[in-house]
mmCIF file of C-alpha atoms and ligand atoms in Angstrom:
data_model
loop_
_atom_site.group_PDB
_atom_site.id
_atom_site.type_symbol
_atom_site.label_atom_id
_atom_site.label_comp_id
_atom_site.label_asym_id
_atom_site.label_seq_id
_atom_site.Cartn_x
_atom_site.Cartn_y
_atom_site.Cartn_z
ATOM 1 C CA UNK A 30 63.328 108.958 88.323
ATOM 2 C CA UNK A 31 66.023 110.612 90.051
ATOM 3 C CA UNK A 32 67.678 108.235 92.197
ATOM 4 C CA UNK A 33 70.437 110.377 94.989
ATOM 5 C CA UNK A 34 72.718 108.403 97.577
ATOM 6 C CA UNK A 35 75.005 108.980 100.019
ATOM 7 C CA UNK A 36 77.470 105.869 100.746
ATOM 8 C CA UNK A 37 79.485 106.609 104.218
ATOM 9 C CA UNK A 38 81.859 104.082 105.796
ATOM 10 C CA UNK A 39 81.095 103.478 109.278
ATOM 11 C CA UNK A 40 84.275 103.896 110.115
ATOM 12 C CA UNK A 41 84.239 107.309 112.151
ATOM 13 C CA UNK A 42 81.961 110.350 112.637
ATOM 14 C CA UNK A 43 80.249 112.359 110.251
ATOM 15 C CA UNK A 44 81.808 115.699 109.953
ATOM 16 C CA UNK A 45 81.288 119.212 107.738
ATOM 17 C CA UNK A 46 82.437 117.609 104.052
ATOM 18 C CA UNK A 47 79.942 114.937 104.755
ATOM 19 C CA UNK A 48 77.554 117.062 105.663
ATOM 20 C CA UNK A 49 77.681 118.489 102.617
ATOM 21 C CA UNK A 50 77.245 115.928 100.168
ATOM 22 C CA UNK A 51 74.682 114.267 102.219
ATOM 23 C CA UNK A 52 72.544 117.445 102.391
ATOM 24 C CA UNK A 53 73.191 118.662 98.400
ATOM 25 C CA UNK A 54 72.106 114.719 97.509
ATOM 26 C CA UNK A 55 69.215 114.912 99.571
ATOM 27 C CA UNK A 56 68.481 118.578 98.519
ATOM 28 C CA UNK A 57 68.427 117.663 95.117
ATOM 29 C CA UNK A 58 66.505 114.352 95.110
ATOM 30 C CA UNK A 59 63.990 116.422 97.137
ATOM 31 C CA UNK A 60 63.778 118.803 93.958
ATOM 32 C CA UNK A 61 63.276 116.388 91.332
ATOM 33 C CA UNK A 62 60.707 114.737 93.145
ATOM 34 C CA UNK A 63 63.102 111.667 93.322
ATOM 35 C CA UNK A 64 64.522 108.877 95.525
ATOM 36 C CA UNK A 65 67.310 109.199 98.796
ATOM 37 C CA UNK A 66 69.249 106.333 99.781
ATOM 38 C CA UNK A 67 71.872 106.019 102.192
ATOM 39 C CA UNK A 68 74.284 102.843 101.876
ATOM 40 C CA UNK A 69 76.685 101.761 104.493
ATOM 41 C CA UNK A 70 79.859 100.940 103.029
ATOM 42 C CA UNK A 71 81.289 98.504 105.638
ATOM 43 C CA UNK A 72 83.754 96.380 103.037
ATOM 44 C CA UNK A 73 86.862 97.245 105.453
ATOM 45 C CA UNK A 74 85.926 94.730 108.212
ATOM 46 C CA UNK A 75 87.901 95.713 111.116
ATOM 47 C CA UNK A 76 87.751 99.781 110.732
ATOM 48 C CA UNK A 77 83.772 99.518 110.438
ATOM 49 C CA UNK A 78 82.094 99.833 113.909
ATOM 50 C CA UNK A 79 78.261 99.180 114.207
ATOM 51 C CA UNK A 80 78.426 102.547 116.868
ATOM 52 C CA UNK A 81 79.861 104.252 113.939
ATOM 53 C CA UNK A 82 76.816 103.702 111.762
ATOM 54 C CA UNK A 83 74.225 104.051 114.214
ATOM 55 C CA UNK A 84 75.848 107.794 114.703
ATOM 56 C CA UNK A 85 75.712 108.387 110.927
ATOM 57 C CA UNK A 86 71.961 107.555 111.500
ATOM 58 C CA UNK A 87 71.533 109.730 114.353
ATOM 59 C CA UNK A 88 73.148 113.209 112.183
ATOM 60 C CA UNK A 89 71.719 112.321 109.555
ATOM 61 C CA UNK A 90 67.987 112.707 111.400
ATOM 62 C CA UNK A 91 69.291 115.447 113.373
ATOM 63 C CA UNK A 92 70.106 117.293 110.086
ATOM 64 C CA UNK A 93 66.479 116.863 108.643
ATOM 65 C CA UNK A 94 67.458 114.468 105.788
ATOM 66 C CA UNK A 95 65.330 111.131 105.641
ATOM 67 C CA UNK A 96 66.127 107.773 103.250
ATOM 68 C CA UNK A 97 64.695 104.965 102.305
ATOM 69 C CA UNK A 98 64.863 101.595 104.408
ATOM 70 C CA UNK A 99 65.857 98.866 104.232
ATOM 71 C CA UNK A 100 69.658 100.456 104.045
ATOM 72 C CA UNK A 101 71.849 98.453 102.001
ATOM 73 C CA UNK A 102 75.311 97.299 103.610
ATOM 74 C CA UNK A 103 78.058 96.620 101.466
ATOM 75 C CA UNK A 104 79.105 93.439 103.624
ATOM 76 C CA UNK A 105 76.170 91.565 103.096
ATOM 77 C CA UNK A 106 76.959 91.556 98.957
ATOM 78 C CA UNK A 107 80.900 90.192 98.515
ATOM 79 C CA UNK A 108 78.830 87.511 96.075
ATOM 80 C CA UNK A 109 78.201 89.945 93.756
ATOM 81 C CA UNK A 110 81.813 91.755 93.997
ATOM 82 C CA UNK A 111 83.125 88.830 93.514
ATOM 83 C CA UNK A 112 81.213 88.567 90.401
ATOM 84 C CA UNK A 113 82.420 91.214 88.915
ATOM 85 C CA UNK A 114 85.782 90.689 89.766
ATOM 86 C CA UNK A 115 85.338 87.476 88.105
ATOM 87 C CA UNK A 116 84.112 88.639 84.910
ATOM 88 C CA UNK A 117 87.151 90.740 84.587
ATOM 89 C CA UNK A 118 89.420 87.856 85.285
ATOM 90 C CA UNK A 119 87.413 86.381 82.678
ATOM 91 C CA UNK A 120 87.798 88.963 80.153
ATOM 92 C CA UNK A 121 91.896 88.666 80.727
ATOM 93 C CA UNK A 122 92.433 92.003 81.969
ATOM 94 C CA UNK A 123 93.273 90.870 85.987
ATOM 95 C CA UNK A 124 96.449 89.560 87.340
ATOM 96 C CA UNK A 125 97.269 88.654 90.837
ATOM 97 C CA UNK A 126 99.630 90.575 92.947
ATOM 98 C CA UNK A 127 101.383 89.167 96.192
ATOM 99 C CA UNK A 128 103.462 92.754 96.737
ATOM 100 C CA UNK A 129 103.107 94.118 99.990
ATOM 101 C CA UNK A 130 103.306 98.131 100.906
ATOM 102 C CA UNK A 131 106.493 97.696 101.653
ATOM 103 C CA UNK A 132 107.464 95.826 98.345
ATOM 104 C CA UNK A 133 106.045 98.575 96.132
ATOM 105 C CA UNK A 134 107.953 101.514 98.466
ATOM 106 C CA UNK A 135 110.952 99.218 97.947
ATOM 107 C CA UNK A 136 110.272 99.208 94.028
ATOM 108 C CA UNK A 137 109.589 102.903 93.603
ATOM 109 C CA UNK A 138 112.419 103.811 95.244
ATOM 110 C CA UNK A 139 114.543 102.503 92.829
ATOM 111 C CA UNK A 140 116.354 105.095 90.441
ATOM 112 C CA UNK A 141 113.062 105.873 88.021
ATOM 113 C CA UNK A 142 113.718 106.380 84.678
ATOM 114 C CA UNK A 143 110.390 108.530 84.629
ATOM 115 C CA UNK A 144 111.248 111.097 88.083
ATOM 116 C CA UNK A 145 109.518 110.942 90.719
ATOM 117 C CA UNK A 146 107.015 107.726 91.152
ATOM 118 C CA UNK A 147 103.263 109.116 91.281
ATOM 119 C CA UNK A 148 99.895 109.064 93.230
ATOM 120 C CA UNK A 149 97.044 108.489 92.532
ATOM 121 C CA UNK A 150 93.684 107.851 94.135
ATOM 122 C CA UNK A 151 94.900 104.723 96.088
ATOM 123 C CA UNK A 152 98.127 106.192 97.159
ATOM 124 C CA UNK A 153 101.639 105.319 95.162
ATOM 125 C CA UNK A 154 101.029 104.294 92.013
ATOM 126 C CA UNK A 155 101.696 100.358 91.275
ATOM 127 C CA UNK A 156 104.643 99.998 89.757
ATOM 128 C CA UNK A 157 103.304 96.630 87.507
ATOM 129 C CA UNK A 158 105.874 93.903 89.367
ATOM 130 C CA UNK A 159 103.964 91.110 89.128
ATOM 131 C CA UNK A 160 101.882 91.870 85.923
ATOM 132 C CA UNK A 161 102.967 89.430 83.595
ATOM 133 C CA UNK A 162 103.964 86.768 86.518
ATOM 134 C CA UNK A 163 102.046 83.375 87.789
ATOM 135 C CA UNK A 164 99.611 84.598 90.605
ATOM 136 C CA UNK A 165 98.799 82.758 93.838
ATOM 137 C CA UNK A 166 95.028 83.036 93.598
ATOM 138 C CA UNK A 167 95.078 83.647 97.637
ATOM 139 C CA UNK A 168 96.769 87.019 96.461
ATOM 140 C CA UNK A 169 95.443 90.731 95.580
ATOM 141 C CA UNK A 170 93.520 90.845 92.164
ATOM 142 C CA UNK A 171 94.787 94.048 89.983
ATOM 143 C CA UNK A 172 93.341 95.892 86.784
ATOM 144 C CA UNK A 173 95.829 95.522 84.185
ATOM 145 C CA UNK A 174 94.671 99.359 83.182
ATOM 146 C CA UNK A 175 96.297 99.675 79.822
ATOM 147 C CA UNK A 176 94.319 96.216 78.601
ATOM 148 C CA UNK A 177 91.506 97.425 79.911
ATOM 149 C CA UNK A 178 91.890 100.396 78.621
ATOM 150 C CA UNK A 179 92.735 98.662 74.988
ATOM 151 C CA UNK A 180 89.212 97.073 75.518
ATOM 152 C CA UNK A 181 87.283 100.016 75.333
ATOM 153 C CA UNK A 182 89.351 101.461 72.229
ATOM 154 C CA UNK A 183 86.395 102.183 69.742
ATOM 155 C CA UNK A 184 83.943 100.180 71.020
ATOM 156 C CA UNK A 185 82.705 102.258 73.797
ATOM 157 C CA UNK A 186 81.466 106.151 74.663
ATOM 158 C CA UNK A 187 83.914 106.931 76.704
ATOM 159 C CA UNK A 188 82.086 110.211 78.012
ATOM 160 C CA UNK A 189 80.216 111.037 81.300
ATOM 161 C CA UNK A 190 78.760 114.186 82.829
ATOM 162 C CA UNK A 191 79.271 116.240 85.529
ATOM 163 C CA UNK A 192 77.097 118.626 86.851
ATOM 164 C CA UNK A 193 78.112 120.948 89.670
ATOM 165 C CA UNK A 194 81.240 122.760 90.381
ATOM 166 C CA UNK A 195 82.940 121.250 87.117
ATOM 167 C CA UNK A 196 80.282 120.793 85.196
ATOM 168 C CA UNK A 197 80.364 119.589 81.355
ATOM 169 C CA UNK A 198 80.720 116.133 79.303
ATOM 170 C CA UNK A 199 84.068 114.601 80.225
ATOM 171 C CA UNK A 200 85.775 111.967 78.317
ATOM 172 C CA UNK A 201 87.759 109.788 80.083
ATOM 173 C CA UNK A 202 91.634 110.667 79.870
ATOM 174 C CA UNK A 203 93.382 107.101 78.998
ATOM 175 C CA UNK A 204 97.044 108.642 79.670
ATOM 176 C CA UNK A 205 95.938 109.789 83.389
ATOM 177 C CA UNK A 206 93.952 106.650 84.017
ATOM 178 C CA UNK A 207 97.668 104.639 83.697
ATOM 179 C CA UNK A 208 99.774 107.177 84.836
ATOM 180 C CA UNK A 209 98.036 108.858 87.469
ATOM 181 C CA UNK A 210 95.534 105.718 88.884
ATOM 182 C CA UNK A 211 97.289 102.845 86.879
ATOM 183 C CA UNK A 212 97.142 98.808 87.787
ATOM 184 C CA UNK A 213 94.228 99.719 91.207
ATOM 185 C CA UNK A 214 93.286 96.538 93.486
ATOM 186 C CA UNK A 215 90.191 95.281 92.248
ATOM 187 C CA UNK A 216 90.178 92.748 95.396
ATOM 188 C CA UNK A 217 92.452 93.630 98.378
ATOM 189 C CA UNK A 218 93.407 89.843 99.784
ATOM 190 C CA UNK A 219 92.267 90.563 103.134
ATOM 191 C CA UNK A 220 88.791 91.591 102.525
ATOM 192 C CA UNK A 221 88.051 89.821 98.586
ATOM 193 C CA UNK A 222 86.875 93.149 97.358
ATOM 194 C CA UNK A 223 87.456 96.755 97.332
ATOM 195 C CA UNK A 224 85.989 100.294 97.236
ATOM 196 C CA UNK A 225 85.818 100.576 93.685
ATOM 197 C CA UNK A 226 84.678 97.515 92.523
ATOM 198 C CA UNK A 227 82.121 97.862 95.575
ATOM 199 C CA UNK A 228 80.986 101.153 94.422
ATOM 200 C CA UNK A 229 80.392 100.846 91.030
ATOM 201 C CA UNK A 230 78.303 97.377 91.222
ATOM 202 C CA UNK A 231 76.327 98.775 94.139
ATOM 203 C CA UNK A 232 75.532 102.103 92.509
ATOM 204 C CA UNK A 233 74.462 100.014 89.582
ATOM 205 C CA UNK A 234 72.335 97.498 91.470
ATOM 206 C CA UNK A 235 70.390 100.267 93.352
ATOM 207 C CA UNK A 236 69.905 102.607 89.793
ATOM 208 C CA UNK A 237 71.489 105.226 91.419
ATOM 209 C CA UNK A 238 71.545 107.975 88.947
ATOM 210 C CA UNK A 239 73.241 110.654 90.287
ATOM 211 C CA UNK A 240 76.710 110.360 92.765
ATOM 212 C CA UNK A 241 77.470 113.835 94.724
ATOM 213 C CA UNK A 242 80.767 113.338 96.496
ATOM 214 C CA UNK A 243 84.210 115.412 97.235
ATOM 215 C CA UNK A 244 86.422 116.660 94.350
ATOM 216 C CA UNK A 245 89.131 114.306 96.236
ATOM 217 C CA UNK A 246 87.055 111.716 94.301
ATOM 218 C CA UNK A 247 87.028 113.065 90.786
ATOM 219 C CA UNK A 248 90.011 110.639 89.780
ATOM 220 C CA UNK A 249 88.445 107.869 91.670
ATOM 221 C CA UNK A 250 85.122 108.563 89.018
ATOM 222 C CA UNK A 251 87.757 108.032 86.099
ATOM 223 C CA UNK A 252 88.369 104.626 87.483
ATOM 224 C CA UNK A 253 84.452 103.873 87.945
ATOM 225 C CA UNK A 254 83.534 104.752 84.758
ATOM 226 C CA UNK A 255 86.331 102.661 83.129
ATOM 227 C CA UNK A 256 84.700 99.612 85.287
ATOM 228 C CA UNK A 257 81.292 100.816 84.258
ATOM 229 C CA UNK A 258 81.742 100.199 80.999
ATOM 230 C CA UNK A 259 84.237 96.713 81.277
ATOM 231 C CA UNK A 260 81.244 95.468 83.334
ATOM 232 C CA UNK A 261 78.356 96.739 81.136
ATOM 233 C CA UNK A 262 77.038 98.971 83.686
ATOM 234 C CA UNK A 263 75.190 102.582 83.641
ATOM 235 C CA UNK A 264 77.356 105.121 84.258
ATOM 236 C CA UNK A 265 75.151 107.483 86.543
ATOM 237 C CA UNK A 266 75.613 111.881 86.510
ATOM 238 C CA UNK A 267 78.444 112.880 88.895
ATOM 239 C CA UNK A 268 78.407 115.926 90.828
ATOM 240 C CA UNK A 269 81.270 116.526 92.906
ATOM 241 C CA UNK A 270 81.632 119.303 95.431
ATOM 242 C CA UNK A 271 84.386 121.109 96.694
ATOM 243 C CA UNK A 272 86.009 119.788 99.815
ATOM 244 C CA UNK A 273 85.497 120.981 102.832
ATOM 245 C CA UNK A 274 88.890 122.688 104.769
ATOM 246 C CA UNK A 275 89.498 123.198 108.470
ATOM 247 C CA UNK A 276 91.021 126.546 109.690
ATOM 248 C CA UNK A 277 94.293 126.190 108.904
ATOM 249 C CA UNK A 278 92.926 124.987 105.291
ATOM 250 C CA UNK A 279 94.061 120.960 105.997
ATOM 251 C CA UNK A 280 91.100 118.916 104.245
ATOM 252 C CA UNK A 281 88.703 117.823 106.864
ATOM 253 C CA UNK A 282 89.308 113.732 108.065
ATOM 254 C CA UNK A 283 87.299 111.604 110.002
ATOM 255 C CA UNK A 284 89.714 111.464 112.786
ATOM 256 C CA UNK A 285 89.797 115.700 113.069
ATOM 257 C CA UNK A 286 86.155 115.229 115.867
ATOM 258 C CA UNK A 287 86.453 119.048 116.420
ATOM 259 C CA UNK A 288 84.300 119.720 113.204
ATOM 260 C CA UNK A 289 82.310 116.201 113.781
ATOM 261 C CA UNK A 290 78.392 117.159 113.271
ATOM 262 C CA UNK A 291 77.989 116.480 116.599
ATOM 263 C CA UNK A 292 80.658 118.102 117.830
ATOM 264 C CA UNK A 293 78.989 121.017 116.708
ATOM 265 C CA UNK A 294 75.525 120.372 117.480
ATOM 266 C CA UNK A 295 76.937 120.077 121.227
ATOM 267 C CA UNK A 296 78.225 123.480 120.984
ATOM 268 C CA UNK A 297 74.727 125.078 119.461
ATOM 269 C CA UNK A 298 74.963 125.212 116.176
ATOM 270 C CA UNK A 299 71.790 124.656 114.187
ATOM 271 C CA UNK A 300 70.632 122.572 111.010
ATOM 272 C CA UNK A 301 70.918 126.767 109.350
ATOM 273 C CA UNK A 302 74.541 126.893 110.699
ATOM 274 C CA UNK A 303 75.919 123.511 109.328
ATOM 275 C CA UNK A 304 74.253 124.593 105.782
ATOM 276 C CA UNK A 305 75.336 127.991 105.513
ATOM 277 C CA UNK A 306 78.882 126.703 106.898
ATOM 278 C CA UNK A 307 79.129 124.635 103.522
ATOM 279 C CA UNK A 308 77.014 127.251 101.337
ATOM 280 C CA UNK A 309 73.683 125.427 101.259
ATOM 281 C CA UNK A 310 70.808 127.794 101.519
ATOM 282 C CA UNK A 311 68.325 126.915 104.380
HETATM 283 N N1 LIG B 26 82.389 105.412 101.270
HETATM 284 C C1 LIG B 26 83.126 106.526 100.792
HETATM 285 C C2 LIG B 26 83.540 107.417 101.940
HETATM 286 O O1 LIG B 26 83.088 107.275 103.045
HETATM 287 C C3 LIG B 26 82.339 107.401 99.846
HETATM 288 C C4 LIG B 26 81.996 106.700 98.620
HETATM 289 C C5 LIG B 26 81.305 107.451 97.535
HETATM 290 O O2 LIG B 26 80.596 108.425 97.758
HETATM 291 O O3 LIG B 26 81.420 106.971 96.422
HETATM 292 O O4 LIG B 26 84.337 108.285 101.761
#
């Protein structure tokens, strides 16, 4: 059974890019006579507004897609990130990190012997400062990625598909994983969890079996798989779609309301318009 979702944080207005992967989710869970869910990924307390997810509700109907209730909200389950998180710690491959933004600007702008420090999904790429040290368990919890990494030497199939724009069996690239993602926050200390360790237990928990998001993502889906298999879970079919640029070709963020959904429902344009203004048929 084909299980689709589409996981938006309440944290702003639905525009065009969303549009599109909530419509090609729902288009093809339609066609494979299969499941919708929408889940409300409201981890980051403070930027999640209850308006904001009544909204997402609201487009969502007004664009003809329907999902299954109850909807699942990522702050009701920190229990089971935690979990996870634990398990990891268990397995040896966490460490706890007490560096600020500012610390890790301050250490990668040190001379590098490497060039230029690099970024990756969740902006600069850790530099490893307190891997190795004695962690204040009040502080962030990190992947050490090149143990974790070592875990899955031979063990594991370290493949996944993708269907869609890049489609094809990819295997995950270990030198890009720690270069280009490297040591990522598996619990951020001021919310005990974070979007990846989130995403991959809930995706799990609800059998999704397909994820249809932006190609801005496609590094991100490295990292899940790697915590797929650490954690023993499915890895589902990804599908990612090409983003979504505004007229002067800047990729489309929540904040940029002029190509909100309803900002163009309110000046006429039609379910027809919002699909063939991502390439959807009608
Ligand atoms: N919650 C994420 C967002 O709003 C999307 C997560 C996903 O599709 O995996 O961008």
């Amino acid at each position: 059974m084909t299980i689709e979702r589409f996981a938006p944080s309440p944290t702003g207005l639905l525009h065009l890019g969303h549009a599109y992967s909530a419509l090609t989710a729902f288009d093809a869970a339609q066609a494979a006579n299969g499941r919708f869910l929408v889940r409300i990924e409201d981890i980051d307390g403070p930027r999640c507004r209850p308006e904001f997810t009544d909204a997402i509700y609201e487009d969502l109907t007004w664009l003809g897609i329907e999902w299954e209730r109850p909807v699942l909200f990522q702050s009701k389950r920190m229990a089971a990130y935690d979990a996870a998180v634990k398990r990891l710690t268990e397995m040896g491959l966490t460490y706890h990190c007490s560096c600020t933004r500012r610390d890790i600007a301050a250490a990668l702008s040190a001379p590098q012997e490497g060039g230029e420090p690099a970024f990756g999904p969740d902006g600069a790429i850790y530099p490893g400062t307190c891997r190795g040290r004695k962690g204040n368990v009040e502080d962030a919890v990190r992947l050490d990625m090149r143990k974790a990494l070592a875990t899955l030497d031979g063990s594991k199939d370290l493949s996944y598909t993708e269907i869609g724009m890049d489609a094809g069996v990819k295997v995950l690239d270990k030198t890009a994983l720690i270069e280009q993602c490297g040591d990522i926050v598996l619990a951020r200390k001021d919310i005990g969890t974070s979007y990846h360790v989130a995403v991959v237990v809930d995706d799990a928990y609800q059998k999704v079996t397909h994820v249809t998001r932006g190609v801005d993502m496609a590094s991100a889906t490295q990292i899940h798989v790697v915590l797929q298999r650490l954690l023993d879970l499915p890895t589902p079919t990804y599908r990612h779609h090409r983003l979504i640029r505004d007229d002067t070709g800047k990729r489309l963020a929540k904040r940029h309301d002029a190509l909100a959904i309803r900002a163009l429902r309110d000046q006429g344009w039609s379910v027809k318009d919002i699909r063939a203004a991502v390439t959807l048929s009608a």
